[in-house]
Structure formats: C-alpha cells, structure tokens
Amino acid sequence: MRWLLLRRLSQTAVLLAFALAPPQIVSGTLAGSLWFGAVPLTDPFAALQALLATGAVSASGAVGALIVAAFLALLGGRAFCAWICPLNMVTDLADAVHRRLFPARAHWLRIDRRARHAVAIAVLAGSAAGGLVLWEAVNPITWLQRSLAAGTVAALWIAGAVFTFDLLLVRHGWCGHLCPVGAFYGWLGRGRRLAIAVRDRRACDDCGRCFSVCAEPQVIAPALRARSDEGGVIDHPDCTLCGRCVEVCPPRVFALAVRSPAASAANARRGPTDASTGGRQGAAHATVAGDDSLTAAAIGAAAQRRSIQ
C-alpha cells in the first residue's frame, strides 16, 4: 500500500496548498498557477488551446507550459493522472467499489479507449475554430479543484457524477476512455525515462492481480510477454506510473525503472496503438485500439487457474 499512500499524500497536499496556502506560496488553479511567487506552472493542454484560440500565450503561461511539458516528456508522462489529479481519488474509489460489487462485469456501456484521443483532437479543433479555450470551460478536474478550495457543494456534484459513471456505466470510464487531458499527456510522455519494468518474468504466477487493479490493464500484457526471461518494460504512454501493479504482486515481478535515452527515444518513435507485431504481443497492443476483451480474458483465465489449484 506504500505507493497508494504516497499518491494520496501527494494529491491531498496539492489540494490543501491551493485551498489553504497564502498567495505567496501558490496562487491560481491546476490549469495555471504561480508557486513561491516565481515559478509558473501551466497545463500544456490548456496553453495549446489558448494558442490555437487567440494566437498568443502570455510569457509566464508559455514558460509554465514548457516546464510542465518538459517534465511530462522526460520523466512523468501520465504521472499527473495518478499523483496529482483530484479526480483520480474519485475514480479509484469507484473502481474499488466496482470490483467488490460487480467482480465479473467490466462495464454496461462500451466505449472505445481511443475515444479520449478523439475528444482531445476535437477540443483542440474546437478551440481553434471557436476562438476560446474550450475544455477549460467544462474541465471537471479544474472545477473540482476550485470547488474544493472554495468549499462549495459543486465539488460533490462533480465527484458524484464521475463516481457514478465509473461505477455503473464504464469501469475506468473517465480516466481510461474519455479524459482528453490524460490522452494529451500520454502523447507528450511517449519517450519518458521513468517506467514500470518486469524484473523477473519467471517469477510471475499468472495470478491476475496486476490486471485487476490497473486502470489501464491493456498496457501490462506486452511487458509480461516479452521474449526474454527477465521480461520487458511497461512503456505504453497510457501507463500512469501509479505503481498498483508493483504493490499487489506477491512475487515482486514489477519495479520502477529508469530507461536509457536510446530506449526512450525508440519508444517515442513507435506508435502507441501498433497492433501489427503479430502473435500475442500484437493482440495485446490491439486491446488499446479496441475494448478490454483481452484483458478481461486474462483476468478470467487467471481466476480459473486459481480455482483449479
């Protein structure tokens, strides 16, 4: 539970900073803020929308966007989703309840995981065509953070809507299928240096726990099916570096690793939905482009093996 505890501490600390810290420490929102009166941090997705909508971005906004984009590209990728985003606490809770109440059902409504990429592209196109920062007008991440900081009931409505959607309609529905921010951060982080590695594939007993708890389970199979006995690296841009696979695995198959610059560059050049590799690894990549049928099958097979044993 160490990874989960660290993530909750990180998310809570950020929320408390925006809610309680004086403006000399932090001012603004998750979309754009100024820390310690000197360090701007700007959501690069919001900055790009502003650039497309108005043709200009303020100097501090541009610097803040470059700082965040550099971190995402070099290290974090979608780490924001698991370590900073306040909605992640809501979606994780919904998933925990879902697994307890509906262990055999992934979802009632089927949404292609590529929908979030389509939403991101539509937001950017809409910002350019409409002349406004389109997503920030409705962004539930920023709305939730602002509402929590102000102590208004809007936070309950936002959290409740996302919780209900993930619990009753689509498992991991918001983060894994619709959120354009996560999709955009995944684009930026395709060549990131940090990744979850498979330390020893031979130690894996196919229990399926990693698939069960992962918000992006389709990213695990290619690493476990690597050709070497040691295993591969979960290098897909959809991985949020949440570390859940690390802490639920009794044989300690997974670990956080730092990839070489050459490996990071090679992954950045490779398409995130490449299903043309053939065989099992190709099928695993194909899950990204479609539904979670392969992942569900893997979990079901693992559960069946445990019942036989």
Steps between C-alpha positions, in 0.01 A plus 500: 500500500803728505450626146132566558573687823766714333261586218224602742744713698615670179146567378383624840803725542433669165133554582582640845761731350247654261235519773700620799842632399548878476548650153869538575518120486258420218230679306282392211364157408621172357457652155744781578675593824790695645706336772710694752438814301749396235433160342208483252342163426248479217302211361653459152165377367334822616790707364472337159126569495568864583760521224262350246210717616672838525832457321691601812594381849635717779871477574444344843244260352741392229783448749271307734377280217856427387601403855209258539533364147872436553430308819229292334713430193819411685374333816134488586276440202156444651634511857282808555194276468602274787698735724340846468153487344227521769254306285728198521402454864135488392558257213720273714225483761243421232723221368550351847123493556443365148740210555321410823142532370543390137814282486399321181381799297727761345232741378143543386583765241778429252723792402811465289812607689601706198206730572716713731738571211206601284375729779844661533522563126143635496579737788807638322308538174208663681731745676654600168162535330314665785766735630471385863680265735231239455583229752572731793140617489384151599814327634383298805857478634534877534138540610547241775823660623344847504186376673696316768715806559190718535309241704194501274256214439588495130788270593252238620303516175813466286646218706163327519446513125844355419467238775160385371620490139802284589309278741187427299574565134866454404776373725786753486261693278621853558877459526533200271255591226400867487741742670681706234756633750631151569505424128703815428744428784542150360600653167761713672636214710561239232876537547507537879793357696302359795313174446379190679727207414451124525794392715457123466231359272569150631375602845154587364239244610223640273283596797346792306515750788691755293235490227223529756622818671653683203300790357664432161530118505565476128854634553618207715482201266772609252755535782413162651518338159841636412735248343763506777456311827562819691203665332445837340398852590150646521585773255154578364407871535170409666685378813450750785790374717251446782700203629198287583645204308818531706331485839236230434745251349617249767799372295615861445507463124475874435722793601550865408785541253685773314530430131800591292470803270523267199210285620291807576566645155414171332171480689416860408531409133279193536124543463299446820240282328730288286320168469701377206771314693310177475446221749407559860679832532317635197170387648584673825573825318176459308313528829604865513327563172182319600328373812633319805403150389857369508557643847174356626595164354839512671341576838239231451757240403712585802198472729415161349855374557486612865167318551645180349802521726 
